[in-house]
Short mmCIF file of C-alpha atoms in Angstrom, two decimals:
data_model
loop_
_atom_site.label_atom_id
_atom_site.label_comp_id
_atom_site.label_asym_id
_atom_site.label_seq_id
_atom_site.Cartn_x
_atom_site.Cartn_y
_atom_site.Cartn_z
CA MET K 1 -0.10 -0.11 0.00
CA THR K 2 1.33 3.25 -1.25
CA ILE K 3 0.61 6.18 0.95
CA PRO K 4 0.49 9.56 -1.00
CA GLN K 5 2.72 12.29 0.33
CA THR K 6 1.08 15.47 1.78
CA GLN K 7 2.89 18.80 1.31
CA PRO K 8 3.81 19.24 4.88
CA SER K 9 5.57 15.64 4.75
CA LYS K 10 7.31 16.82 1.09
CA ASP K 11 8.39 20.11 3.16
CA LEU K 12 10.13 17.91 5.84
CA ALA K 13 11.92 15.69 3.14
CA ALA K 14 13.17 18.51 1.79
CA ALA K 15 14.49 20.09 4.66
CA ARG K 16 16.14 17.00 6.11
CA THR K 17 18.18 16.82 2.94
CA LYS K 18 19.88 20.18 3.63
CA ALA K 19 20.64 18.59 7.15
CA SER K 20 24.22 19.71 8.25
CA PHE K 21 25.00 16.12 10.15
CA PRO K 22 25.03 12.53 8.96
CA VAL K 23 21.20 11.86 10.24
CA HIS K 24 21.56 8.29 10.23
CA GLU K 25 24.53 8.76 12.80
CA LEU K 26 21.82 10.87 14.57
CA THR K 27 19.17 8.11 14.27
CA ARG K 28 21.27 5.36 15.72
CA TYR K 29 22.55 7.69 18.56
CA ILE K 30 18.74 8.13 19.31
CA HIS K 31 17.45 4.52 19.20
CA GLY K 32 20.83 2.55 20.32
CA SER K 33 21.52 0.66 17.10
CA ASP K 34 21.08 -0.21 13.54
CA ALA K 35 19.11 -3.29 14.30
CA LYS K 36 17.05 -1.11 16.46
CA ILE K 37 16.20 1.34 13.65
CA ALA K 38 15.35 -1.39 11.69
CA ARG K 39 13.03 -3.19 14.05
CA ARG K 40 11.11 0.28 14.63
CA ARG K 41 10.67 0.53 10.58
CA GLU K 42 9.53 -2.75 10.35
CA LEU K 43 6.84 -2.33 12.98
CA ALA K 44 6.28 1.15 11.20
CA ASN K 45 5.24 -0.87 8.07
CA ILE K 46 2.83 -2.93 9.72
CA ILE K 47 0.83 0.19 10.73
CA SER K 48 1.54 2.11 7.28
CA SER K 49 0.17 -0.96 5.23
CA ASP K 50 -2.77 -1.71 7.25
CA PRO K 51 -6.19 -0.23 5.52
CA VAL K 52 -7.53 0.09 9.02
CA PHE K 53 -5.10 3.15 9.93
CA SER K 54 -5.15 4.61 6.76
CA SER K 55 -8.91 5.45 7.18
CA ASN K 56 -10.17 9.34 7.40
CA ARG K 57 -9.51 10.71 10.87
CA ILE K 58 -10.72 14.10 10.42
CA GLY K 59 -14.24 15.79 10.85
CA MET K 60 -15.74 13.24 13.00
CA SER K 61 -18.24 13.79 15.32
CA ARG K 62 -17.60 12.49 18.86
CA VAL K 63 -19.12 9.11 19.11
CA GLN K 64 -17.17 8.52 15.72
CA ASP K 65 -13.68 9.80 17.09
CA VAL K 66 -14.19 7.19 20.46
CA LYS K 67 -15.55 4.41 18.11
CA GLN K 68 -12.86 4.77 15.63
CA GLY K 69 -10.01 4.64 18.93
CA LEU K 70 -11.79 1.67 19.87
CA GLN K 71 -11.25 0.03 16.30
CA PHE K 72 -7.68 1.13 15.99
CA SER K 73 -7.03 -0.27 19.69
CA HIS K 74 -9.03 -3.50 19.01
CA ARG K 75 -6.54 -4.18 15.57
CA LEU K 76 -3.66 -3.30 17.51
CA TYR K 77 -4.31 -6.24 19.59
CA GLN K 78 -5.01 -8.31 16.75
CA LEU K 79 -1.45 -7.38 15.29
CA LYS K 80 0.37 -7.98 18.41
CA ALA K 81 -1.18 -11.74 18.54
CA GLN K 82 -0.64 -11.82 14.84
CA HIS K 83 3.28 -10.99 14.58
CA ASN K 84 3.95 -12.72 18.59
CA LEU K 85 4.78 -8.81 19.51
CA SER K 86 7.07 -8.61 22.80
CA GLN K 87 5.11 -5.86 24.91
CA GLU K 88 8.26 -3.42 24.18
CA ASP K 89 6.84 -4.01 20.53
CA PHE K 90 3.54 -3.25 20.91
CA LEU K 91 3.80 0.12 22.59
CA THR K 92 5.76 0.91 19.73
CA LEU K 93 3.12 -0.33 17.87
CA ILE K 94 1.14 1.86 19.35
CA GLU K 95 3.24 5.20 19.04
CA PHE K 96 3.33 4.51 15.30
CA VAL K 97 -0.62 4.77 15.30
CA ASP K 98 0.09 8.98 16.19
CA GLU K 99 -3.22 8.97 18.04
CA LEU K 100 -3.78 8.93 21.79
CA LEU K 101 -6.03 5.61 22.33
CA PRO K 102 -8.56 4.40 24.77
CA ILE K 103 -6.00 1.63 25.77
CA SER K 104 -2.94 4.05 26.46
CA LEU K 105 -3.03 4.36 29.80
CA HIS K 106 -3.96 0.35 30.53
CA GLU K 107 -0.93 -0.39 28.44
CA THR K 108 1.37 2.67 29.65
CA ALA K 109 0.43 3.03 33.15
CA PHE K 110 -2.04 0.69 34.57
CA ILE K 111 0.06 -2.53 33.69
CA PRO K 112 3.32 -1.22 34.58
CA ILE K 113 2.45 0.27 37.97
CA ILE K 114 1.08 -2.94 39.25
CA TYR K 115 4.14 -4.32 38.41
CA ALA K 116 6.28 -1.59 39.55
CA GLN K 117 4.32 -0.53 43.23
CA GLY K 118 2.45 -3.72 43.83
CA SER K 119 3.07 -6.56 46.28
CA GLU K 120 4.15 -9.86 44.51
CA GLU K 121 0.62 -11.01 45.65
CA GLN K 122 -1.30 -8.05 44.23
CA ALA K 123 0.96 -8.22 40.89
CA GLN K 124 -0.13 -12.00 40.65
CA HIS K 125 -3.91 -11.34 40.99
CA TRP K 126 -4.37 -8.20 39.00
CA GLY K 127 -1.41 -8.35 36.65
CA PRO K 128 -2.18 -11.11 34.42
CA LEU K 129 -5.95 -9.98 34.23
CA ALA K 130 -5.09 -6.43 33.04
CA GLU K 131 -2.74 -8.13 30.60
CA LYS K 132 -5.54 -10.66 29.41
CA HIS K 133 -7.70 -7.99 29.08
CA GLN K 134 -10.19 -9.42 31.56
CA ILE K 135 -10.32 -5.67 33.22
CA ILE K 136 -9.45 -2.78 31.20
CA GLY K 137 -7.64 -0.37 33.67
CA CYS K 138 -6.89 3.53 34.01
CA TYR K 139 -5.02 6.05 35.88
CA ALA K 140 -6.93 8.25 38.34
CA GLN K 141 -4.99 11.06 39.69
CA THR K 142 -5.87 13.89 37.98
CA GLU K 143 -8.57 15.70 39.78
CA LEU K 144 -10.99 18.87 38.68
CA GLY K 145 -9.85 21.22 41.21
CA HIS K 146 -5.92 20.31 41.38
CA GLY K 147 -5.17 18.73 38.10
CA SER K 148 -1.91 16.60 38.62
CA ASN K 149 -0.82 18.37 41.77
CA LEU K 150 -0.28 15.28 43.66
CA SER K 151 0.41 16.57 47.15
CA ASN K 152 -3.16 18.67 47.31
CA LEU K 153 -5.22 15.49 46.04
CA GLU K 154 -8.60 15.64 47.86
CA THR K 155 -9.77 11.85 47.05
CA THR K 156 -8.76 9.89 50.30
CA ALA K 157 -8.41 6.39 51.40
CA THR K 158 -9.72 5.70 54.43
CA LEU K 159 -9.10 2.63 56.30
CA ASN K 160 -12.25 0.99 58.00
CA ARG K 161 -10.91 -1.50 61.01
CA ASP K 162 -14.51 -2.47 61.69
CA SER K 163 -14.71 -3.69 58.43
CA ASP K 164 -10.91 -4.09 57.24
CA GLN K 165 -11.94 -2.59 54.18
CA TRP K 166 -11.00 0.75 52.44
CA ILE K 167 -13.32 3.74 51.95
CA VAL K 168 -12.69 5.42 48.77
CA HIS K 169 -14.00 8.76 48.98
CA SER K 170 -14.17 11.67 46.64
CA THR K 171 -14.83 14.33 49.44
CA SER K 172 -16.02 17.20 47.39
CA PHE K 173 -16.64 18.46 43.54
CA THR K 174 -13.33 19.58 42.90
CA ALA K 175 -12.23 15.83 44.03
CA SER K 176 -13.63 14.36 41.16
CA LYS K 177 -10.81 12.33 38.99
CA TRP K 178 -11.26 14.35 35.97
CA TRP K 179 -9.61 13.91 32.51
CA ILE K 180 -8.92 10.16 33.06
CA GLY K 181 -7.74 8.34 29.77
CA GLY K 182 -10.02 5.29 29.06
CA LEU K 183 -12.34 6.20 32.37
CA GLY K 184 -15.48 7.77 29.70
CA THR K 185 -15.80 4.71 28.50
CA ILE K 186 -14.14 1.16 28.44
CA ALA K 187 -12.51 0.92 31.83
CA THR K 188 -13.23 -1.39 34.53
CA HIS K 189 -10.69 -0.51 37.18
CA ALA K 190 -9.37 2.64 38.04
CA LEU K 191 -5.60 2.83 39.58
CA ILE K 192 -6.49 5.56 41.95
CA GLN K 193 -4.23 8.12 43.57
CA ALA K 194 -5.83 8.92 46.83
CA ARG K 195 -4.87 9.99 50.07
CA LEU K 196 -4.04 7.33 52.67
CA ILE K 197 -5.73 7.87 56.20
CA ILE K 198 -5.46 5.67 58.92
CA ASP K 199 -6.70 6.22 62.69
CA GLY K 200 -6.89 9.85 61.31
CA LYS K 201 -3.54 10.31 60.26
CA ASP K 202 -3.26 11.38 56.59
CA TYR K 203 -0.17 9.42 55.11
CA GLY K 204 -0.49 10.88 51.77
CA ALA K 205 -1.08 9.77 48.11
CA HIS K 206 -1.12 6.07 47.48
CA GLY K 207 -2.34 3.93 44.99
CA PHE K 208 -5.86 1.71 44.90
CA ILE K 209 -7.02 -0.55 42.46
CA VAL K 210 -10.77 0.05 42.36
CA PRO K 211 -13.31 -1.95 40.30
CA ILE K 212 -15.80 0.88 38.65
CA ARG K 213 -17.55 -1.06 36.39
CA SER K 214 -19.57 -4.61 36.54
CA LEU K 215 -17.61 -7.52 34.77
CA GLU K 216 -20.87 -8.52 33.77
CA ASP K 217 -22.94 -6.13 32.32
CA HIS K 218 -20.32 -3.24 32.36
CA LYS K 219 -22.82 -0.55 34.56
CA PRO K 220 -21.13 1.81 37.18
CA LEU K 221 -21.04 -0.04 40.51
CA PRO K 222 -23.11 1.20 43.25
CA GLY K 223 -21.71 4.39 44.81
CA VAL K 224 -19.36 5.14 41.75
CA GLU K 225 -20.44 8.27 39.45
CA VAL K 226 -18.90 7.82 35.62
CA GLY K 227 -18.91 9.04 32.20
CA ASP K 228 -17.38 10.76 29.42
CA ILE K 229 -16.17 13.94 29.44
CA GLY K 230 -17.28 14.97 25.97
CA PRO K 231 -15.43 16.34 23.63
CA LYS K 232 -11.99 18.52 23.61
CA ALA K 233 -10.71 21.40 21.63
CA TYR K 234 -8.43 20.17 20.08
CA GLY K 235 -7.93 16.53 18.25
CA GLY K 236 -4.88 15.08 20.32
CA PHE K 237 -7.32 13.66 22.61
CA ALA K 238 -10.33 13.35 20.09
CA LYS K 239 -10.24 9.43 20.10
CA ILE K 240 -10.08 8.77 24.23
CA ASP K 241 -12.73 8.45 25.97
CA ASN K 242 -11.61 10.82 29.11
CA GLY K 243 -13.80 10.26 32.03
#
């Protein structure tokens, strides 16, 4: 499949020919070796030759954008299985789609944090579920009133000693988790950053995996209010179901 060159890509190609340094050496420096460069080009070709990713991406409605984002995501998982890609190669494949997708946080934040910050028991339980897509996760740090200012987050996770449970609570409207990719439509679980409260003492932000939608019918679980925040003013996040 041949993708026609647009004027901007022609201009960029012309500018590259005028570089005063050896382009290939810089490319090798950035990516590490000729073998890695060759592998990246192989992966880029998988995306560029697939008709799913060459479909129109401009002038869509909000619903059309998100549906296309889900279509791209589904195709990526098919390609990962078809080509038996490693996770590193798969993340590179996502990069070459050149869109932020509903699965982006599941792959780049939810799964890595399970293994990086979870206990061995937690990693053994949650990791395989996430990797097999039996659950879909998002990373819920940003709040409506505080952005990603971790020290001022309002959401709390309070230990109830009587029931031996954590009570995760958005303490005000401004504590609402906001702009969370994947939360609007597809996520079943959220890795929520919340202030850890034990016996009245605040231990600062900690991560909690919280189920937010039923695995039976995908409806929000009791006590959870969740939804898509709607279209954004610019296209970079158009295909993400920010919630």
